[in-house]
Amino acid sequence: MKKTNAILMLFLLVFGQKICAQITQLEFASGIAKTDFTSFSIRSIDDKKTFSIATLAFFQKYHEKENEVFDELGVQTTALWNFSKSILIGPSLYYNSVAGFSERISVFFSIKTKRFSMAAIPSIAHMELTNFINGELFLQMQFLQPLKNDWNALLSALMLTHWDKFLTHSRSFQQVRTGLSYKSTQFGLAVDFDQYGKTPITKTSIGLFVRKIFINK
């Protein structure tokens, strides 16, 4: 339900401190339990490239009929202000096929070196369906180890937890990706752990992923 914000943060780390770049990214991941397709783009809206608009769309489909209740489709538009080299602030409007509309504001703290990047993103979200004010915390880490020419070994992890009224667990997940990166293409093994609800129901999926990044200055 709430995983879209974390996906967006992963994409933000792709360009990290290159926030001024125009980016489109596509990702496809499929495993034993589910298949995901995600599209993301970001474009600046002013000459100084201080402000940008990011658009995210994703679809998650579980393979077994008894798990179809967890299927999700989401679309999110976010306005980003590049407050400093490592801090971004942005409000967003999000529609989810399960949870309906919500508005949120997030603060992005990030660090990035040649091989390692990390981001922590606390968010506050207002849910139209329940009128709750919810809390969310996201953490992402990625490590690239140069191999030869344009090849790199890749290891990344995503973690998110979302709490209704800051008190009751609603949604969490942990995603691990490991494989290879060649120029603007990444691919390899994908492992997902998803938790849903107050007394968490856990779903696990192991599969493969491929990610393509297009960057236009």
PDB file of C-alpha atoms in Angstrom:
ATOM      1  CA  MET A   1       0.000   0.000   0.000  1.00  0.00           C
ATOM      2  CA  LYS A   2       2.609   2.523   1.041  1.00  0.00           C
ATOM      3  CA  LYS A   3       5.635   1.223  -0.829  1.00  0.00           C
ATOM      4  CA  THR A   4       5.536   3.831  -3.578  1.00  0.00           C
ATOM      5  CA  ASN A   5       7.307   6.485  -1.515  1.00  0.00           C
ATOM      6  CA  ALA A   6      10.229   4.155  -0.936  1.00  0.00           C
ATOM      7  CA  ILE A   7      10.491   3.316  -4.616  1.00  0.00           C
ATOM      8  CA  LEU A   8      10.618   7.018  -5.353  1.00  0.00           C
ATOM      9  CA  MET A   9      13.446   7.505  -2.868  1.00  0.00           C
ATOM     10  CA  LEU A  10      15.453   4.726  -4.522  1.00  0.00           C
ATOM     11  CA  PHE A  11      15.193   6.549  -7.817  1.00  0.00           C
ATOM     12  CA  LEU A  12      16.202   9.824  -6.189  1.00  0.00           C
ATOM     13  CA  LEU A  13      19.418   8.153  -5.102  1.00  0.00           C
ATOM     14  CA  VAL A  14      20.175   7.161  -8.685  1.00  0.00           C
ATOM     15  CA  PHE A  15      21.000  10.757  -9.480  1.00  0.00           C
ATOM     16  CA  GLY A  16      21.921  11.663  -5.876  1.00  0.00           C
ATOM     17  CA  GLN A  17      23.642  15.000  -5.975  1.00  0.00           C
ATOM     18  CA  LYS A  18      22.978  15.295  -9.728  1.00  0.00           C
ATOM     19  CA  ILE A  19      19.459  16.516  -9.007  1.00  0.00           C
ATOM     20  CA  CYS A  20      19.524  18.801 -12.029  1.00  0.00           C
ATOM     21  CA  ALA A  21      19.623  15.910 -14.483  1.00  0.00           C
ATOM     22  CA  GLN A  22      16.551  14.895 -16.466  1.00  0.00           C
ATOM     23  CA  ILE A  23      15.943  11.223 -15.738  1.00  0.00           C
ATOM     24  CA  THR A  24      13.691   8.417 -16.876  1.00  0.00           C
ATOM     25  CA  GLN A  25      14.021   4.980 -15.268  1.00  0.00           C
ATOM     26  CA  LEU A  26      12.275   1.682 -15.912  1.00  0.00           C
ATOM     27  CA  GLU A  27      12.450  -1.395 -13.669  1.00  0.00           C
ATOM     28  CA  PHE A  28      11.027  -4.880 -14.058  1.00  0.00           C
ATOM     29  CA  ALA A  29      11.269  -7.495 -11.281  1.00  0.00           C
ATOM     30  CA  SER A  30       9.622 -10.902 -11.239  1.00  0.00           C
ATOM     31  CA  GLY A  31       9.862 -13.726  -8.740  1.00  0.00           C
ATOM     32  CA  ILE A  32       8.134 -16.754  -7.312  1.00  0.00           C
ATOM     33  CA  ALA A  33       5.375 -14.754  -5.630  1.00  0.00           C
ATOM     34  CA  LYS A  34       4.920 -11.540  -7.617  1.00  0.00           C
ATOM     35  CA  THR A  35       5.850  -9.336 -10.566  1.00  0.00           C
ATOM     36  CA  ASP A  36       6.564  -5.592 -10.399  1.00  0.00           C
ATOM     37  CA  PHE A  37       6.865  -2.954 -13.117  1.00  0.00           C
ATOM     38  CA  THR A  38       7.877   0.618 -12.261  1.00  0.00           C
ATOM     39  CA  SER A  39       8.345   3.791 -14.312  1.00  0.00           C
ATOM     40  CA  PHE A  40       9.883   7.004 -12.975  1.00  0.00           C
ATOM     41  CA  SER A  41      10.769  10.366 -14.546  1.00  0.00           C
ATOM     42  CA  ILE A  42      11.976  13.727 -13.258  1.00  0.00           C
ATOM     43  CA  ARG A  43      12.263  17.095 -15.012  1.00  0.00           C
ATOM     44  CA  SER A  44      13.334  20.540 -13.791  1.00  0.00           C
ATOM     45  CA  ILE A  45      10.778  23.354 -14.059  1.00  0.00           C
ATOM     46  CA  ASP A  46      13.002  26.419 -13.708  1.00  0.00           C
ATOM     47  CA  ASP A  47      16.139  27.711 -15.443  1.00  0.00           C
ATOM     48  CA  LYS A  48      18.262  27.421 -12.289  1.00  0.00           C
ATOM     49  CA  LYS A  49      17.059  23.820 -11.856  1.00  0.00           C
ATOM     50  CA  THR A  50      16.222  24.376  -8.195  1.00  0.00           C
ATOM     51  CA  PHE A  51      12.714  22.916  -8.549  1.00  0.00           C
ATOM     52  CA  SER A  52      11.691  19.684 -10.252  1.00  0.00           C
ATOM     53  CA  ILE A  53       8.612  17.557 -10.868  1.00  0.00           C
ATOM     54  CA  ALA A  54       8.890  13.787 -10.382  1.00  0.00           C
ATOM     55  CA  THR A  55       6.297  11.297 -11.626  1.00  0.00           C
ATOM     56  CA  LEU A  56       6.122   7.671 -10.523  1.00  0.00           C
ATOM     57  CA  ALA A  57       3.834   4.856 -11.704  1.00  0.00           C
ATOM     58  CA  PHE A  58       4.010   1.238 -10.592  1.00  0.00           C
ATOM     59  CA  PHE A  59       2.080  -2.031 -10.771  1.00  0.00           C
ATOM     60  CA  GLN A  60       2.531  -5.017  -8.426  1.00  0.00           C
ATOM     61  CA  LYS A  61       0.832  -8.306  -9.261  1.00  0.00           C
ATOM     62  CA  TYR A  62       0.869 -11.448  -7.096  1.00  0.00           C
ATOM     63  CA  HIS A  63       0.818 -14.736  -8.998  1.00  0.00           C
ATOM     64  CA  GLU A  64      -1.376 -16.847  -6.714  1.00  0.00           C
ATOM     65  CA  LYS A  65      -5.097 -16.131  -6.538  1.00  0.00           C
ATOM     66  CA  GLU A  66      -5.233 -16.100  -2.729  1.00  0.00           C
ATOM     67  CA  ASN A  67      -2.690 -13.244  -2.692  1.00  0.00           C
ATOM     68  CA  GLU A  68      -4.480 -11.014  -5.217  1.00  0.00           C
ATOM     69  CA  VAL A  69      -5.766  -8.892  -2.314  1.00  0.00           C
ATOM     70  CA  PHE A  70      -2.197  -7.495  -2.090  1.00  0.00           C
ATOM     71  CA  ASP A  71      -2.075  -6.391  -5.766  1.00  0.00           C
ATOM     72  CA  GLU A  72      -1.310  -2.665  -6.126  1.00  0.00           C
ATOM     73  CA  LEU A  73      -1.323   0.059  -8.737  1.00  0.00           C
ATOM     74  CA  GLY A  74      -0.028   3.491  -7.821  1.00  0.00           C
ATOM     75  CA  VAL A  75       0.678   6.916  -9.341  1.00  0.00           C
ATOM     76  CA  GLN A  76       2.508   9.697  -7.495  1.00  0.00           C
ATOM     77  CA  THR A  77       3.540  13.235  -8.465  1.00  0.00           C
ATOM     78  CA  THR A  78       6.072  15.065  -6.302  1.00  0.00           C
ATOM     79  CA  ALA A  79       7.371  18.650  -6.332  1.00  0.00           C
ATOM     80  CA  LEU A  80      11.007  18.769  -5.203  1.00  0.00           C
ATOM     81  CA  TRP A  81      13.013  21.661  -3.804  1.00  0.00           C
ATOM     82  CA  ASN A  82      16.771  21.175  -3.787  1.00  0.00           C
ATOM     83  CA  PHE A  83      17.297  22.826  -0.392  1.00  0.00           C
ATOM     84  CA  SER A  84      21.008  21.972  -0.236  1.00  0.00           C
ATOM     85  CA  LYS A  85      23.555  19.556  -1.634  1.00  0.00           C
ATOM     86  CA  SER A  86      22.291  16.698   0.542  1.00  0.00           C
ATOM     87  CA  ILE A  87      18.784  17.779   1.621  1.00  0.00           C
ATOM     88  CA  LEU A  88      15.616  17.867  -0.480  1.00  0.00           C
ATOM     89  CA  ILE A  89      12.078  18.729   0.580  1.00  0.00           C
ATOM     90  CA  GLY A  90       8.954  17.812  -1.324  1.00  0.00           C
ATOM     91  CA  PRO A  91       5.161  17.542  -1.079  1.00  0.00           C
ATOM     92  CA  SER A  92       3.369  14.930  -3.155  1.00  0.00           C
ATOM     93  CA  LEU A  93      -0.070  13.721  -4.232  1.00  0.00           C
ATOM     94  CA  TYR A  94      -0.415   9.936  -4.402  1.00  0.00           C
ATOM     95  CA  TYR A  95      -3.149   7.605  -5.621  1.00  0.00           C
ATOM     96  CA  ASN A  96      -3.096   3.918  -4.684  1.00  0.00           C
ATOM     97  CA  SER A  97      -5.626   1.317  -5.862  1.00  0.00           C
ATOM     98  CA  VAL A  98      -5.867  -0.069  -2.300  1.00  0.00           C
ATOM     99  CA  ALA A  99      -5.530   2.996  -0.051  1.00  0.00           C
ATOM    100  CA  GLY A 100      -6.977   5.739  -2.290  1.00  0.00           C
ATOM    101  CA  PHE A 101      -5.591   9.300  -2.318  1.00  0.00           C
ATOM    102  CA  SER A 102      -3.077  10.731   0.134  1.00  0.00           C
ATOM    103  CA  GLU A 103      -0.982  13.865   0.499  1.00  0.00           C
ATOM    104  CA  ARG A 104       2.459  13.803   2.073  1.00  0.00           C
ATOM    105  CA  ILE A 105       5.570  15.794   2.702  1.00  0.00           C
ATOM    106  CA  SER A 106       9.037  14.286   3.026  1.00  0.00           C
ATOM    107  CA  VAL A 107      12.527  15.400   3.945  1.00  0.00           C
ATOM    108  CA  PHE A 108      15.377  13.648   2.113  1.00  0.00           C
ATOM    109  CA  PHE A 109      18.774  13.278   3.812  1.00  0.00           C
ATOM    110  CA  SER A 110      21.410  11.670   1.597  1.00  0.00           C
ATOM    111  CA  ILE A 111      25.108  11.000   1.354  1.00  0.00           C
ATOM    112  CA  LYS A 112      26.943   9.713  -1.673  1.00  0.00           C
ATOM    113  CA  THR A 113      30.492   8.681  -2.536  1.00  0.00           C
ATOM    114  CA  LYS A 114      31.854   7.086  -5.690  1.00  0.00           C
ATOM    115  CA  ARG A 115      30.866   3.598  -4.510  1.00  0.00           C
ATOM    116  CA  PHE A 116      28.364   4.031  -1.680  1.00  0.00           C
ATOM    117  CA  SER A 117      25.096   5.931  -1.265  1.00  0.00           C
ATOM    118  CA  MET A 118      22.644   6.106   1.613  1.00  0.00           C
ATOM    119  CA  ALA A 119      19.422   7.997   2.282  1.00  0.00           C
ATOM    120  CA  ALA A 120      17.058   8.370   5.218  1.00  0.00           C
ATOM    121  CA  ILE A 121      13.606   9.804   4.522  1.00  0.00           C
ATOM    122  CA  PRO A 122      11.057  10.570   7.275  1.00  0.00           C
ATOM    123  CA  SER A 123       7.575  11.450   5.964  1.00  0.00           C
ATOM    124  CA  ILE A 124       4.198  12.615   7.210  1.00  0.00           C
ATOM    125  CA  ALA A 125       1.161  11.478   5.191  1.00  0.00           C
ATOM    126  CA  HIS A 126      -2.520  12.431   5.307  1.00  0.00           C
ATOM    127  CA  MET A 127      -4.787   9.578   4.148  1.00  0.00           C
ATOM    128  CA  GLU A 128      -8.038  10.682   2.497  1.00  0.00           C
ATOM    129  CA  LEU A 129      -9.760   7.323   3.100  1.00  0.00           C
ATOM    130  CA  THR A 130      -9.224   7.251   6.874  1.00  0.00           C
ATOM    131  CA  ASN A 131      -8.341  10.905   7.570  1.00  0.00           C
ATOM    132  CA  PHE A 132      -5.354   9.593   9.552  1.00  0.00           C
ATOM    133  CA  ILE A 133      -2.061  11.453   9.852  1.00  0.00           C
ATOM    134  CA  ASN A 134       0.532   8.715   9.457  1.00  0.00           C
ATOM    135  CA  GLY A 135       4.283   8.407   9.923  1.00  0.00           C
ATOM    136  CA  GLU A 136       6.759   6.712   7.626  1.00  0.00           C
ATOM    137  CA  LEU A 137      10.496   6.057   7.699  1.00  0.00           C
ATOM    138  CA  PHE A 138      12.603   4.858   4.790  1.00  0.00           C
ATOM    139  CA  LEU A 139      16.243   3.791   4.576  1.00  0.00           C
ATOM    140  CA  GLN A 140      18.183   2.931   1.402  1.00  0.00           C
ATOM    141  CA  MET A 141      21.785   1.813   0.906  1.00  0.00           C
ATOM    142  CA  GLN A 142      23.628   0.953  -2.304  1.00  0.00           C
ATOM    143  CA  PHE A 143      27.189  -0.216  -2.900  1.00  0.00           C
ATOM    144  CA  LEU A 144      28.997  -0.541  -6.241  1.00  0.00           C
ATOM    145  CA  GLN A 145      32.306  -2.401  -6.572  1.00  0.00           C
ATOM    146  CA  PRO A 146      34.190  -1.684  -9.835  1.00  0.00           C
ATOM    147  CA  LEU A 147      35.121  -4.820 -11.761  1.00  0.00           C
ATOM    148  CA  LYS A 148      36.380  -4.142 -15.288  1.00  0.00           C
ATOM    149  CA  ASN A 149      35.710  -1.440 -17.863  1.00  0.00           C
ATOM    150  CA  ASP A 150      32.104  -0.287 -17.268  1.00  0.00           C
ATOM    151  CA  TRP A 151      31.114  -3.289 -15.134  1.00  0.00           C
ATOM    152  CA  ASN A 152      30.365  -3.073 -11.397  1.00  0.00           C
ATOM    153  CA  ALA A 153      29.152  -5.513  -8.756  1.00  0.00           C
ATOM    154  CA  LEU A 154      25.937  -4.220  -7.175  1.00  0.00           C
ATOM    155  CA  LEU A 155      24.456  -4.648  -3.691  1.00  0.00           C
ATOM    156  CA  SER A 156      21.492  -2.597  -2.500  1.00  0.00           C
ATOM    157  CA  ALA A 157      18.879  -2.726   0.247  1.00  0.00           C
ATOM    158  CA  LEU A 158      15.596  -0.899   0.789  1.00  0.00           C
ATOM    159  CA  MET A 159      13.706  -0.783   4.081  1.00  0.00           C
ATOM    160  CA  LEU A 160      10.431   0.969   4.873  1.00  0.00           C
ATOM    161  CA  THR A 161       7.969   1.063   7.768  1.00  0.00           C
ATOM    162  CA  HIS A 162       4.611   2.909   7.790  1.00  0.00           C
ATOM    163  CA  TRP A 163       2.490   3.467  10.909  1.00  0.00           C
ATOM    164  CA  ASP A 164      -1.128   4.644  11.129  1.00  0.00           C
ATOM    165  CA  LYS A 165      -1.337   7.651  13.494  1.00  0.00           C
ATOM    166  CA  PHE A 166       2.327   6.906  14.307  1.00  0.00           C
ATOM    167  CA  LEU A 167       1.079   4.063  16.575  1.00  0.00           C
ATOM    168  CA  THR A 168      -0.252   1.085  14.571  1.00  0.00           C
ATOM    169  CA  HIS A 169       1.794  -0.838  12.018  1.00  0.00           C
ATOM    170  CA  SER A 170       0.304  -0.655   8.529  1.00  0.00           C
ATOM    171  CA  ARG A 171       2.984  -1.626   6.006  1.00  0.00           C
ATOM    172  CA  SER A 172       6.668  -2.545   5.970  1.00  0.00           C
ATOM    173  CA  PHE A 173       9.026  -4.130   3.510  1.00  0.00           C
ATOM    174  CA  GLN A 174      12.654  -5.016   2.959  1.00  0.00           C
ATOM    175  CA  GLN A 175      14.076  -5.406  -0.557  1.00  0.00           C
ATOM    176  CA  VAL A 176      17.533  -6.755  -1.380  1.00  0.00           C
ATOM    177  CA  ARG A 177      19.098  -6.523  -4.846  1.00  0.00           C
ATOM    178  CA  THR A 178      22.428  -8.036  -5.811  1.00  0.00           C
ATOM    179  CA  GLY A 179      23.960  -8.478  -9.229  1.00  0.00           C
ATOM    180  CA  LEU A 180      25.817  -6.476 -11.869  1.00  0.00           C
ATOM    181  CA  SER A 181      25.720  -2.944 -13.214  1.00  0.00           C
ATOM    182  CA  TYR A 182      26.868  -2.169 -16.772  1.00  0.00           C
ATOM    183  CA  LYS A 183      26.781   1.505 -17.752  1.00  0.00           C
ATOM    184  CA  SER A 184      23.107   2.472 -17.261  1.00  0.00           C
ATOM    185  CA  THR A 185      21.742  -1.064 -16.863  1.00  0.00           C
ATOM    186  CA  GLN A 186      21.496  -3.089 -13.634  1.00  0.00           C
ATOM    187  CA  PHE A 187      20.331  -6.674 -13.272  1.00  0.00           C
ATOM    188  CA  GLY A 188      20.533  -9.662 -10.930  1.00  0.00           C
ATOM    189  CA  LEU A 189      18.827 -11.365  -7.986  1.00  0.00           C
ATOM    190  CA  ALA A 190      15.836  -9.796  -6.225  1.00  0.00           C
ATOM    191  CA  VAL A 191      14.572 -10.800  -2.767  1.00  0.00           C
ATOM    192  CA  ASP A 192      11.494  -9.086  -1.258  1.00  0.00           C
ATOM    193  CA  PHE A 193       9.967  -9.390   2.222  1.00  0.00           C
ATOM    194  CA  ASP A 194       6.576  -7.643   2.586  1.00  0.00           C
ATOM    195  CA  GLN A 195       4.587  -7.136   5.802  1.00  0.00           C
ATOM    196  CA  TYR A 196       0.931  -6.027   5.807  1.00  0.00           C
ATOM    197  CA  GLY A 197      -1.419  -4.961   8.592  1.00  0.00           C
ATOM    198  CA  LYS A 198      -1.594  -4.450  12.354  1.00  0.00           C
ATOM    199  CA  THR A 199      -0.568  -8.047  13.068  1.00  0.00           C
ATOM    200  CA  PRO A 200       1.802  -8.325  10.128  1.00  0.00           C
ATOM    201  CA  ILE A 201       1.147 -10.865   7.373  1.00  0.00           C
ATOM    202  CA  THR A 202       4.505 -11.572   5.717  1.00  0.00           C
ATOM    203  CA  LYS A 203       4.978 -12.397   2.028  1.00  0.00           C
ATOM    204  CA  THR A 204       8.331 -13.416   0.508  1.00  0.00           C
ATOM    205  CA  SER A 205       9.363 -13.375  -3.147  1.00  0.00           C
ATOM    206  CA  ILE A 206      12.656 -14.422  -4.754  1.00  0.00           C
ATOM    207  CA  GLY A 207      13.313 -13.650  -8.411  1.00  0.00           C
ATOM    208  CA  LEU A 208      15.242 -11.515 -10.908  1.00  0.00           C
ATOM    209  CA  PHE A 209      15.299  -7.819 -11.754  1.00  0.00           C
ATOM    210  CA  VAL A 210      16.488  -5.539 -14.555  1.00  0.00           C
ATOM    211  CA  ARG A 211      16.683  -1.738 -14.318  1.00  0.00           C
ATOM    212  CA  LYS A 212      17.411   0.764 -17.121  1.00  0.00           C
ATOM    213  CA  ILE A 213      18.311   4.414 -16.481  1.00  0.00           C
ATOM    214  CA  PHE A 214      18.161   7.188 -19.088  1.00  0.00           C
ATOM    215  CA  ILE A 215      19.857  10.473 -18.155  1.00  0.00           C
ATOM    216  CA  ASN A 216      19.598  13.657 -20.270  1.00  0.00           C
ATOM    217  CA  LYS A 217      21.400  16.792 -19.120  1.00  0.00           C
TER     218      LYS A 217
END
